[in-house]
Every structure is written in structure tokens, then in C-alpha cells.
CSV table of C-alpha atoms in Angstrom, one decimal:
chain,number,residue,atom,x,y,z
A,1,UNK,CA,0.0,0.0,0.0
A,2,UNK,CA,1.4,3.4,-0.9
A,3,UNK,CA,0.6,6.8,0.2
A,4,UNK,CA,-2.0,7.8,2.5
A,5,UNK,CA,-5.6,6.5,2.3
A,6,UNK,CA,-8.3,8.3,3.0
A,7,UNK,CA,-11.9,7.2,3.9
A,8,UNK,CA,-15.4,9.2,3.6
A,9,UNK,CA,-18.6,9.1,3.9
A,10,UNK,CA,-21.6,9.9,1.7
A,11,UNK,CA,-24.9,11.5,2.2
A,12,UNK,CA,-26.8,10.3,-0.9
A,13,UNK,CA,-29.9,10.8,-2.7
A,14,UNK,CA,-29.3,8.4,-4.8
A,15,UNK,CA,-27.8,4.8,-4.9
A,16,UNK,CA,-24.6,3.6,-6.8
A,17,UNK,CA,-26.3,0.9,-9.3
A,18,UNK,CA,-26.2,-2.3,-8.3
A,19,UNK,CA,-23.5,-5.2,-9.1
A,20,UNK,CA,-20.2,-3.2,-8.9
A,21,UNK,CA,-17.9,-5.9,-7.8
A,22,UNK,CA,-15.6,-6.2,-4.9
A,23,UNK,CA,-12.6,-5.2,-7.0
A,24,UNK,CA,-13.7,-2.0,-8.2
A,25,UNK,CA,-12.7,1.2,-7.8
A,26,UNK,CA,-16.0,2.6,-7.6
A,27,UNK,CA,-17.5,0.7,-4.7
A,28,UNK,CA,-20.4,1.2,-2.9
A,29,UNK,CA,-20.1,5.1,-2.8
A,30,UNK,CA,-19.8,6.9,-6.5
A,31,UNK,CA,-18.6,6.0,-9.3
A,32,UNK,CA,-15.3,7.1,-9.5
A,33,UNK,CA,-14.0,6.9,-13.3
A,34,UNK,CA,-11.1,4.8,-13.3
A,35,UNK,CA,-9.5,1.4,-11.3
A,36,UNK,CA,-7.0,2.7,-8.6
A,37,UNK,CA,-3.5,1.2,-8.8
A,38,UNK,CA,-3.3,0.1,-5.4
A,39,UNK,CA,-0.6,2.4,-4.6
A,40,UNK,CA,-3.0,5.4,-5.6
A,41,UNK,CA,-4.6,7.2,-2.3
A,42,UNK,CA,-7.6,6.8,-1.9
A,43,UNK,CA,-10.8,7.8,-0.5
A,44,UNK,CA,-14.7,6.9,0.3
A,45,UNK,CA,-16.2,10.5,0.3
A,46,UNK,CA,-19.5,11.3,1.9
A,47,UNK,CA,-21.3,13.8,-0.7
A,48,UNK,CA,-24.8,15.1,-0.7
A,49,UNK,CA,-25.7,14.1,-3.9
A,50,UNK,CA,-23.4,10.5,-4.8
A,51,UNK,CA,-23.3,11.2,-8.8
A,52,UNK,CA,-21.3,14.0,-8.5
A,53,UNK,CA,-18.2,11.9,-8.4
A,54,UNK,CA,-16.2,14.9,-9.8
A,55,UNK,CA,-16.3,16.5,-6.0
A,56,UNK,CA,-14.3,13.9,-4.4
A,57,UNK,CA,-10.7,15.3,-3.3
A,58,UNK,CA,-7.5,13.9,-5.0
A,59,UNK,CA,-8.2,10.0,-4.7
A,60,UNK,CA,-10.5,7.4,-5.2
A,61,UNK,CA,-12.7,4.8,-3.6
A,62,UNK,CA,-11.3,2.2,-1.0
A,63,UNK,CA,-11.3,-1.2,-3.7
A,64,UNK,CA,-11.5,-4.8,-2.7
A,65,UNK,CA,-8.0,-5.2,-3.3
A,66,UNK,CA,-7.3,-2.1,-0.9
A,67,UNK,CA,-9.8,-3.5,1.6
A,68,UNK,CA,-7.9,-6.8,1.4
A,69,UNK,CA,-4.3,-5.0,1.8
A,70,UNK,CA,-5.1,-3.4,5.3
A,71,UNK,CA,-6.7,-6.5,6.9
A,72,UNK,CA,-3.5,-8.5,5.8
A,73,UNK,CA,-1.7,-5.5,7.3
A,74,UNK,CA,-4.1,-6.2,10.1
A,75,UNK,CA,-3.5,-9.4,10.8
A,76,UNK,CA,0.4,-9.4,10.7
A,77,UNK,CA,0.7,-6.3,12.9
A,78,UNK,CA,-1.3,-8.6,15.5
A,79,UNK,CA,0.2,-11.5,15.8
A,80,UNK,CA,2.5,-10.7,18.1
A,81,UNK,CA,0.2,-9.1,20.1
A,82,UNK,CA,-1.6,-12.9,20.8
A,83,UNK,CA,-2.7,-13.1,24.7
A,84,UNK,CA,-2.6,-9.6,25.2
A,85,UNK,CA,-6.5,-9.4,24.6
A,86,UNK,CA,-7.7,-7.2,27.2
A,87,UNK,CA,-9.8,-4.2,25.9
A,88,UNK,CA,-10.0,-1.3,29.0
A,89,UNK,CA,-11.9,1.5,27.8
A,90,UNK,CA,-9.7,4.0,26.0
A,91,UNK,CA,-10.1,7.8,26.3
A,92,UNK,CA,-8.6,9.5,22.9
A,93,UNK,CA,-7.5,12.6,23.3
A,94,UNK,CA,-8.6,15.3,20.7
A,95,UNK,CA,-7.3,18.2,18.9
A,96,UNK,CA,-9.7,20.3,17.3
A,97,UNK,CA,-8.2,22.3,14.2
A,98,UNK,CA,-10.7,25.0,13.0
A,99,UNK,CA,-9.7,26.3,10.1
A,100,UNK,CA,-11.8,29.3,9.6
A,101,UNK,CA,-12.1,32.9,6.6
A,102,UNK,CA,-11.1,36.5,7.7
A,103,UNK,CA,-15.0,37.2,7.8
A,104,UNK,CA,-16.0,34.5,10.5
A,105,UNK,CA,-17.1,31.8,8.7
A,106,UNK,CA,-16.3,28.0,9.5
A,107,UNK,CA,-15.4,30.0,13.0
A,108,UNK,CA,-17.0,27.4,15.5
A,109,UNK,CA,-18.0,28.4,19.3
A,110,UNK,CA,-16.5,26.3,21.6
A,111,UNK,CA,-19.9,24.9,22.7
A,112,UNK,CA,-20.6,23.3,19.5
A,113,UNK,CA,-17.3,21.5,19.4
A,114,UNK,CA,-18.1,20.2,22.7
A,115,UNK,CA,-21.4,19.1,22.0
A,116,UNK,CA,-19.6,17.3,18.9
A,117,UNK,CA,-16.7,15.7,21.9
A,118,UNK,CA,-20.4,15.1,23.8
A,119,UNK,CA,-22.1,13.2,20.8
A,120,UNK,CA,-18.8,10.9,20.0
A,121,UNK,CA,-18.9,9.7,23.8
A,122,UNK,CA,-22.8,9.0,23.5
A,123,UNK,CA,-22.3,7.1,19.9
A,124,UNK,CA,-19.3,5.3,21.1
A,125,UNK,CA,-20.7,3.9,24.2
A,126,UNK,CA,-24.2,2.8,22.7
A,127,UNK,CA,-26.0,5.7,23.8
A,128,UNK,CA,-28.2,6.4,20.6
A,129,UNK,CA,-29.2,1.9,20.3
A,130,UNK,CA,-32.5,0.9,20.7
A,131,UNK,CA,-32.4,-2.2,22.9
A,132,UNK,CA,-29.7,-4.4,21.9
A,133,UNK,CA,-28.9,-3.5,18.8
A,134,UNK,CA,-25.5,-2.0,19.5
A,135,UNK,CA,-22.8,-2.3,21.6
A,136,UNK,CA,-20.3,0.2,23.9
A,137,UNK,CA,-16.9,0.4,22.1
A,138,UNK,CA,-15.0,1.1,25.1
A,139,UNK,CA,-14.1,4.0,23.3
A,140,UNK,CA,-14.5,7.4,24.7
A,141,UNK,CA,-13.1,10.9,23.4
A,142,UNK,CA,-11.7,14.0,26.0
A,143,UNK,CA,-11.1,17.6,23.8
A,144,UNK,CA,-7.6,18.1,24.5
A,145,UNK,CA,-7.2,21.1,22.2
A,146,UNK,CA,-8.6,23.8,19.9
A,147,UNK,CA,-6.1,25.3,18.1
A,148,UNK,CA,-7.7,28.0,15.4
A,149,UNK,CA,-6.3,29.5,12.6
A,150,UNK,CA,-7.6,32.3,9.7
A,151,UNK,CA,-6.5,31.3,6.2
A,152,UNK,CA,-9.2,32.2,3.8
A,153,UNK,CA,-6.8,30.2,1.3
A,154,UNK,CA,-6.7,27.2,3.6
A,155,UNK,CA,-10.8,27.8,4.3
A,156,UNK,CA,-11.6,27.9,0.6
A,157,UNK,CA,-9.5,25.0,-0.9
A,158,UNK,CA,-8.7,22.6,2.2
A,159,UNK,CA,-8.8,19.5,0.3
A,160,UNK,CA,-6.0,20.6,-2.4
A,161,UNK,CA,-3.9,21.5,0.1
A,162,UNK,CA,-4.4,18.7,2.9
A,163,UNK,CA,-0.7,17.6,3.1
A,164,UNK,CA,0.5,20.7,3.6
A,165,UNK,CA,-2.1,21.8,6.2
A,166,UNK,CA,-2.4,19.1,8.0
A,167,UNK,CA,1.9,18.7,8.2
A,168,UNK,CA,2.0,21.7,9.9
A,169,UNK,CA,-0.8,21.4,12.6
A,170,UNK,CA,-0.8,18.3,13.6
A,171,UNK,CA,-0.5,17.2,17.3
A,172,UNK,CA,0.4,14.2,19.1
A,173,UNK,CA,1.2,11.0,17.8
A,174,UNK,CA,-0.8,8.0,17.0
A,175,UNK,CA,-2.9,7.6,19.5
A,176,UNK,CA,-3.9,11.3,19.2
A,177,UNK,CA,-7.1,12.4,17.3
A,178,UNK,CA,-6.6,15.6,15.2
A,179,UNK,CA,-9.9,16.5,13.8
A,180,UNK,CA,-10.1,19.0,11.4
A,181,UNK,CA,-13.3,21.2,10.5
A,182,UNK,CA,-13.4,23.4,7.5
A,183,UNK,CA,-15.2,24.1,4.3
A,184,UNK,CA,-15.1,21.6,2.1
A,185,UNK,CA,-16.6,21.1,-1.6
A,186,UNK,CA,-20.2,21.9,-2.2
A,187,UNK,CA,-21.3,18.3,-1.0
A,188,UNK,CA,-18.9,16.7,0.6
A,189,UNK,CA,-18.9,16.0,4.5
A,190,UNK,CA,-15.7,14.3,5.0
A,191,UNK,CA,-13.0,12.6,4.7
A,192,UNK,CA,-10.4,10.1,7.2
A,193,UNK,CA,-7.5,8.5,6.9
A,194,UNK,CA,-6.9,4.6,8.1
A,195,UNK,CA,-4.9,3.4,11.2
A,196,UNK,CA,-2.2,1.5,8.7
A,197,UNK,CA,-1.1,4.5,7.0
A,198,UNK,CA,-0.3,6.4,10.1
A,199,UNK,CA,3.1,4.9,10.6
A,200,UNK,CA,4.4,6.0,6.7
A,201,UNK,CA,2.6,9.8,7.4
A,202,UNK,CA,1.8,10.2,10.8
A,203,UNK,CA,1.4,14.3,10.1
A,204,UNK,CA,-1.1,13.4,7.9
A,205,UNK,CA,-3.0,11.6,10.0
A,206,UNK,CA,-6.3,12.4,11.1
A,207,UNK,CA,-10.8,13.2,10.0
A,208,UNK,CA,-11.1,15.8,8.2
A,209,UNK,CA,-15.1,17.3,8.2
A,210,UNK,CA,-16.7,19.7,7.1
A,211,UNK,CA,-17.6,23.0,9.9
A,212,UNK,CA,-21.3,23.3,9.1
A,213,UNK,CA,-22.1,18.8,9.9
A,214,UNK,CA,-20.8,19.4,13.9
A,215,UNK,CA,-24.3,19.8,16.1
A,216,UNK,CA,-26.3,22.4,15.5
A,217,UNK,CA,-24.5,23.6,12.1
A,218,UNK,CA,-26.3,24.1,8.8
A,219,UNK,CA,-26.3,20.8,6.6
A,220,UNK,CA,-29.3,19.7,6.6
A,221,UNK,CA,-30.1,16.4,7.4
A,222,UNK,CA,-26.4,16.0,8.6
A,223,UNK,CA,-26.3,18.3,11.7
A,224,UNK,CA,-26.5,16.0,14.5
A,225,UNK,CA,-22.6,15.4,14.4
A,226,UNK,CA,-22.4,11.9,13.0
A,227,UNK,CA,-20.2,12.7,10.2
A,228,UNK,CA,-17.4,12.8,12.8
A,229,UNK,CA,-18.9,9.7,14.5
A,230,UNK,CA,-18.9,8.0,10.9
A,231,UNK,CA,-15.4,9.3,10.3
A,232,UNK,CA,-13.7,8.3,13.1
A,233,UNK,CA,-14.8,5.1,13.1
A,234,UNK,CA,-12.2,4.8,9.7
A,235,UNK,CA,-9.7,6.3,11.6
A,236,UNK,CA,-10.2,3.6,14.0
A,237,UNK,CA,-9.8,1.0,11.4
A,238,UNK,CA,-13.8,0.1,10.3
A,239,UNK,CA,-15.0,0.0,6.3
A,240,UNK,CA,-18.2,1.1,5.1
A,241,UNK,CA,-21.1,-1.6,5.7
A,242,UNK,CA,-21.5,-2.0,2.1
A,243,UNK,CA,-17.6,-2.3,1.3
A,244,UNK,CA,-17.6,-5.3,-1.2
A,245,UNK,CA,-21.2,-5.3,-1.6
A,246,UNK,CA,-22.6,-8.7,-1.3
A,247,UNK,CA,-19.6,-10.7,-1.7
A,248,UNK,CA,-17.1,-11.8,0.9
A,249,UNK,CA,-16.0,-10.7,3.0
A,250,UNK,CA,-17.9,-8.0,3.1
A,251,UNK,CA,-16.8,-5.2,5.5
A,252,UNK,CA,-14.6,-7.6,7.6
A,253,UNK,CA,-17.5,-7.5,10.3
A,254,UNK,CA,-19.0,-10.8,11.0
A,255,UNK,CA,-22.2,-9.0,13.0
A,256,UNK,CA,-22.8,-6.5,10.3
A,257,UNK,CA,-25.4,-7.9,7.4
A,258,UNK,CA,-24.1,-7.4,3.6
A,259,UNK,CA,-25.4,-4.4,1.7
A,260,UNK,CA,-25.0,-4.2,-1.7
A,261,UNK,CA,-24.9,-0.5,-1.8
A,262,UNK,CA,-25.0,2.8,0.6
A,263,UNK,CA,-27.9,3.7,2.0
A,264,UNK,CA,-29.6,7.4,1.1
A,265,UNK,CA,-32.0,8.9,3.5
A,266,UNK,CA,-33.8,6.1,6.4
A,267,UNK,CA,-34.9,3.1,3.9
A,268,UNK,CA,-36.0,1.1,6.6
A,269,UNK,CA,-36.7,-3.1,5.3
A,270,UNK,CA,-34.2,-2.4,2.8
A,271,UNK,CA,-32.7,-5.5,2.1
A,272,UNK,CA,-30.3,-5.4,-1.3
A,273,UNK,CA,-28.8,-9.3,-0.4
A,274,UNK,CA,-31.1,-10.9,-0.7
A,275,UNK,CA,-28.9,-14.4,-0.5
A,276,UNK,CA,-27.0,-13.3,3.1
A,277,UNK,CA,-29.5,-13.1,6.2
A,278,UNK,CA,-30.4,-9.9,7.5
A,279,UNK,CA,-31.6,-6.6,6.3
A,280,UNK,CA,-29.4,-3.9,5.8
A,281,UNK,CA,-27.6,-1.9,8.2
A,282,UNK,CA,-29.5,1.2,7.5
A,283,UNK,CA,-28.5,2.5,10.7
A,284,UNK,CA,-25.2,1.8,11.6
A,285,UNK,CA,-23.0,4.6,11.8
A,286,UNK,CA,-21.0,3.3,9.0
A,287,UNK,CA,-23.4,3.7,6.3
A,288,UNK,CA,-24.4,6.3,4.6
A,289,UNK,CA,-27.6,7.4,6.1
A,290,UNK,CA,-29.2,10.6,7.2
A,291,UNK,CA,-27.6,11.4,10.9
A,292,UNK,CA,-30.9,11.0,12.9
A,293,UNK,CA,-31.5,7.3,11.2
A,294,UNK,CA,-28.0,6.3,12.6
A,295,UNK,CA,-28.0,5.1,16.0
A,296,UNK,CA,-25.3,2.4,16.6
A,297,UNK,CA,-21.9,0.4,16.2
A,298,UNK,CA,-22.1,-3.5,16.6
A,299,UNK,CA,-19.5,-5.4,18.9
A,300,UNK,CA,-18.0,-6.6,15.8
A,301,UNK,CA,-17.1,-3.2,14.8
A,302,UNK,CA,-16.3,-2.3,18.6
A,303,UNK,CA,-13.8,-5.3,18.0
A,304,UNK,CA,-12.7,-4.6,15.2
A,305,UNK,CA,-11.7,-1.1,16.5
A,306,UNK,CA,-9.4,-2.3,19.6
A,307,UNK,CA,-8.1,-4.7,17.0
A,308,UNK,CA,-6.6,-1.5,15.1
A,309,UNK,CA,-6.1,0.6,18.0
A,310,UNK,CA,-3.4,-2.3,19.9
A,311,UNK,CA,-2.0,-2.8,16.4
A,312,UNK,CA,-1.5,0.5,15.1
A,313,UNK,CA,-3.0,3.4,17.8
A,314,UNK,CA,-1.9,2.1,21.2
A,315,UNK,CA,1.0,4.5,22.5
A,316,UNK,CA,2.3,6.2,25.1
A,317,UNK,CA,-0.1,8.6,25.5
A,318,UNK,CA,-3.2,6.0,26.1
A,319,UNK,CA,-5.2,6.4,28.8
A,320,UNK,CA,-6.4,3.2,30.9
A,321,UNK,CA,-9.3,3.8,32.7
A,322,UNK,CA,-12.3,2.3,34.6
A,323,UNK,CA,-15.3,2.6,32.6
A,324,UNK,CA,-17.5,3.9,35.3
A,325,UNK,CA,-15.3,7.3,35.3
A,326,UNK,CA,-14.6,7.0,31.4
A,327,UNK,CA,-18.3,7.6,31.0
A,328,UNK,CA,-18.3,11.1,32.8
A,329,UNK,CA,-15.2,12.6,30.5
A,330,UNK,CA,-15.8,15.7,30.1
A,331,UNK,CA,-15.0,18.2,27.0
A,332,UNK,CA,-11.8,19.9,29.2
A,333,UNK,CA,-8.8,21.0,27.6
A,334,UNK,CA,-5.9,20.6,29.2
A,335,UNK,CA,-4.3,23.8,27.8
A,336,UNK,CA,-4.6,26.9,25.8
A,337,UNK,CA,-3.5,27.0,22.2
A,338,UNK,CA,-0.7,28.4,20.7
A,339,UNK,CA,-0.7,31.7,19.0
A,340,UNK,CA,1.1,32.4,15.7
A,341,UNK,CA,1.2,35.0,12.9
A,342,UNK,CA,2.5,33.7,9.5
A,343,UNK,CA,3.8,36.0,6.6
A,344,UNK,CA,0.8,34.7,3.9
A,345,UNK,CA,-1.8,35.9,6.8
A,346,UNK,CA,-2.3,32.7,8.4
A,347,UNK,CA,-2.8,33.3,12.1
A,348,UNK,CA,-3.6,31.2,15.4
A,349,UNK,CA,-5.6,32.8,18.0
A,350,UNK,CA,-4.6,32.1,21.9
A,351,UNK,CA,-7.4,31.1,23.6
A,352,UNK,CA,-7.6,29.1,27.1
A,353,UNK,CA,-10.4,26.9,27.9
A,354,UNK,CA,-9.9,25.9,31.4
């Protein structure tokens, strides 16, 4: 695998058409053009409208072949990890990079990115389920940071100049979340990269997502926050429920039912293979559905997450804790950001939150 990888989500109208194999480019998501070489980056973008292929950054869908590369990666990096298999809960810390225009917008309140910190905790511990449909992750997420800057280049174009952007913020290593929220292409929520590629570009690693999906913003229908919930469950190592379609393996989760394509809207009964039990997960947080029709992870996936995080995440910066007092992490930052003034404008405001 070469380069960095980057995985989105898509809020669709519309489906992809049916029967687009596990080997191709164009997945379950849009139709991207061309077959990837599999050293080619590339990405699963959430858009509003999933035939409008042309708005995906630099890139292209996650393919079979792709898929298959990362859980061999998978696999190797945890065999030597074998009877280690305890899973405490893990509190991630987060820095928040808003990326913001000279006239205010994309300029979040600190409120709404800690109603965003507040809705991850509540996804990742099974807080939206209905009965026992999902499952606590043992994940939980603590706001570290919120470091601002004013580029109204950076604001207009972030996904042309990603690299270089994200190279220069970044924070931590890789166990630390750097979120990014900015204005992306008409469209287009956001984007991640995958655990295996942090190693080979760890300044590049991190969800990028778009300022207005956070709680409370403007996108309609995607305002509730769960593009970041979708998100970081790729940067925690998960695929799209429909990755591969209806062939094996699927998305690599044995509790998730196959799905021929991504879901658009709430189609509740929808149920595209017909030939594997199971409707399809119209409302797992790794579709493609409207935010207030997604309400759950599965222990698979929760698995499948602490799988990637001992393999690739797990660091010195991880944070054992009980779950009882995992549950009640708070938004807190544990310092104030750092304030710079660049010669092309950018600048980096100060601001302490404790």
C-alpha cells in the first residue's frame, strides 16, 4: 500500500447501481472513473448528492484489493500481540483544528465543538441503540485542544492542500485524534484516513469534516454530528457496511449484514442481499444514512476497532481507565492554544479553555 488512504462518507440521494464488484474502484459510494492502482490514495467521500463523483478530493474509492491489503496488514501487525487481549476503555485525546475565513465563517464556538466531543462519547458507548442493537466500544473521546487558525486560502481549498495543512498542525502521535473542520466542496462532509497509514505519514493523519455537519451547524439532514462519528470510526480502522457489496467478505465485520450499496435517506426493510440473512444496516454509523436514522456500532465493529487501535494506535499517550469514570469525561482542555502570525496571513488565535 502506498501513500496515505483516506476514507469518507456519503450522504446520498441516490444509490450507486447495483453489481459493482468487490474489485472495483468505484464501490459502494460513487462512481469514481477509473481502477485505482493500489498504490494510488484513496478515498470513500460522503457527498450530498453521490453522482457527483467529480467533487471527491484527489483520490479514489477504497477497492477490494485495498480493503484486502489493510486486513493482511491487520492481521500481521497482530500476531504478536496474541494473549494480550484485554480491551480497558480508551479515552482518545482530541485536537480540534478550525480552520476558519477573515469574515467569520467556519469559526465554530467552543460549545458546539463540545457538543460534537459530547455526541462521539454518547455514539461510542451505545448511547443512541434501541435495545440491543449496538454495543459500547470502550471508546471514549476527551477535547484536548482547539487550536484556530484564519487562512481564507486554507478555508476555501482545504482539500487541495491537505498535506501541507495538516503537516503543519498536527498534534500528538498515533494515539492522538486531530480533527479538522473546515469548508469543504459543495457536497462533501468528509473525509479520514486509516490506522495502517499512520506509521508511513503520521502528520497526515487524522478526519477531516466539514464546519457546518458538527451539532447544531447548517447541513441539513447532517447536523447532528455523525459525520465525525462515521469518520472516526475509519480512523479507527472500520470500512463502510457496504464495502464489497454482497460478496465476501464484506466489510470484515461478522455481525454487520451485507449491503449491496449505501444507503440514502432512512430506507427502513431495505434489504439489497437478498442471499445473506439480514436486512441492511440502514442505521449503523457506518453507512451512509441521514444522521438521525443512525444510532449504533455493533461489537463486531467495537472489536474490530481495539483490534486497530493495539495494532497501530496504542501508545504512550493511552489512557487506561475504569469505565465507570470513562463515562463522565468531560469536554476539558488541558491547555490553551498556541498563537502564531504567519507571513501569507495565516494566524492562530490564543485562547484558554480551562
Amino acid at each position: 500500500m502506498c501513500g496515505v488512504t483516506l476514507a469518507g462518507i456519503v450522504a446520498g440521494t441516490a444509490y450507486q447501481p447495483a453489481g459493482a464488484g468487490a474489485d472495483s474502484a468505484e464501490t459502494a459510494t460513487v462512481a469514481a472513473g477509473n481502477r485505482l492502482d493500489e498504490c494510488t490514495p484513496a478515498i470513500d467521500a460522503r457527498l450530498a448528492d453521490p453522482s457527483r463523483s467529480t467533487l471527491l478530493p484527489e483520490g479514489g474509492d477504497v477497492s477490494g484489493g485495498q480493503a484486502a491489503e489493510y486486513e493482511r496488514q491487520l492481521r500481521e501487525a497482530l500476531r504478536p500481540l496474541r494473549g494480550h487481549e484485554a480491551e480497558p476503555t480508551r479515552v482518545v485525546p482530541v485536537v480540534v483544528h478550525v480552520i476558519s475565513a477573515s469574515d467569520g465563517r467556519g469559526n465554530l464556538g467552543d460549545w458546539q465543538i463540545r457538543r460534537q466531543i459530547d455526541v462521539l462519547n454518547r455514539a461510542y458507548r451505545g448511547g443512541y441503540a434501541f435495545g440491543d442493537e449496538g454495543a459500547d466500544t470502550g471508546f471514549r473521546f476527551r477535547l484536548r485542544e482547539i487550536n484556530r487558525t484564519v487562512n481564507d486560502g486554507w478555508f476555501r481549498d482545504f482539500s487541495r492542500q491537505r498535506d501541507e495543512i495538516r503537516e503543519r498542525l498536527h498534534r500528538g502521535g498515533a494515539d492522538t485524534l486531530n480533527l479538522y473542520t473546515t469548508k469543504l466542496d459543495s457536497g462533501l462532509l468528509g473525509y479520514s484516513t486509516f490506522p495502517q497509514d499512520q506509521k508511513s505519514h503520521p502528520k497526515r493523519d487524522g478526519v477531516v469534516i466539514s464546519y457546518d455537519t458538527l451539532p447544531g451547524g447548517d447541513r441539513y439532514r447532517f447536523n447532528h454530528g455523525h459525520t465525525a462519528t462515521h469518520e472516526i470510526g475509519h480512523w479507527l480502522g472500520l470500512f463502510h457496511t457496504f464495502q464489497n457489496g454482497c460478496d465476501e467478505p464484506g466489510d470484515y465485520v461478522d455481525d454487520t449484514a451485507y449491503e449491496r450499496e449505501a444507503a440514502s435517506g432512512c430506507p427502513r426493510g431495505r434489504d439489497t442481499c437478498r442471499r445473506d440473512p439480514g436486512e441492511d444496516p440502514i442505521t449503523n454509523f457506518m453507512n451512509y444514512s441521514e444522521d438521525a436514522c443512525m444510532t449504533h456500532f455493533t461489537r463486531g465493529q467495537g472489536k474490530r476497532m481495539a483490534d486497530h487501535w493495539r495494532a497501530f494506535r496504542s501508545g504512550a499517550n493511552e489512557e487506561e481507565v475504569d469505565p465507570r469514570r470513562a463515562a463522565l469525561a468531560t469536554g476539558r482542555s488541558s491547555g490553551d492554544v498556541r498563537t502564531t502570525a504567519e507571513p501569507d496571513g495565516t494566524v492562530e488565535g490564543e485562547e484558554s479553555l480551562d
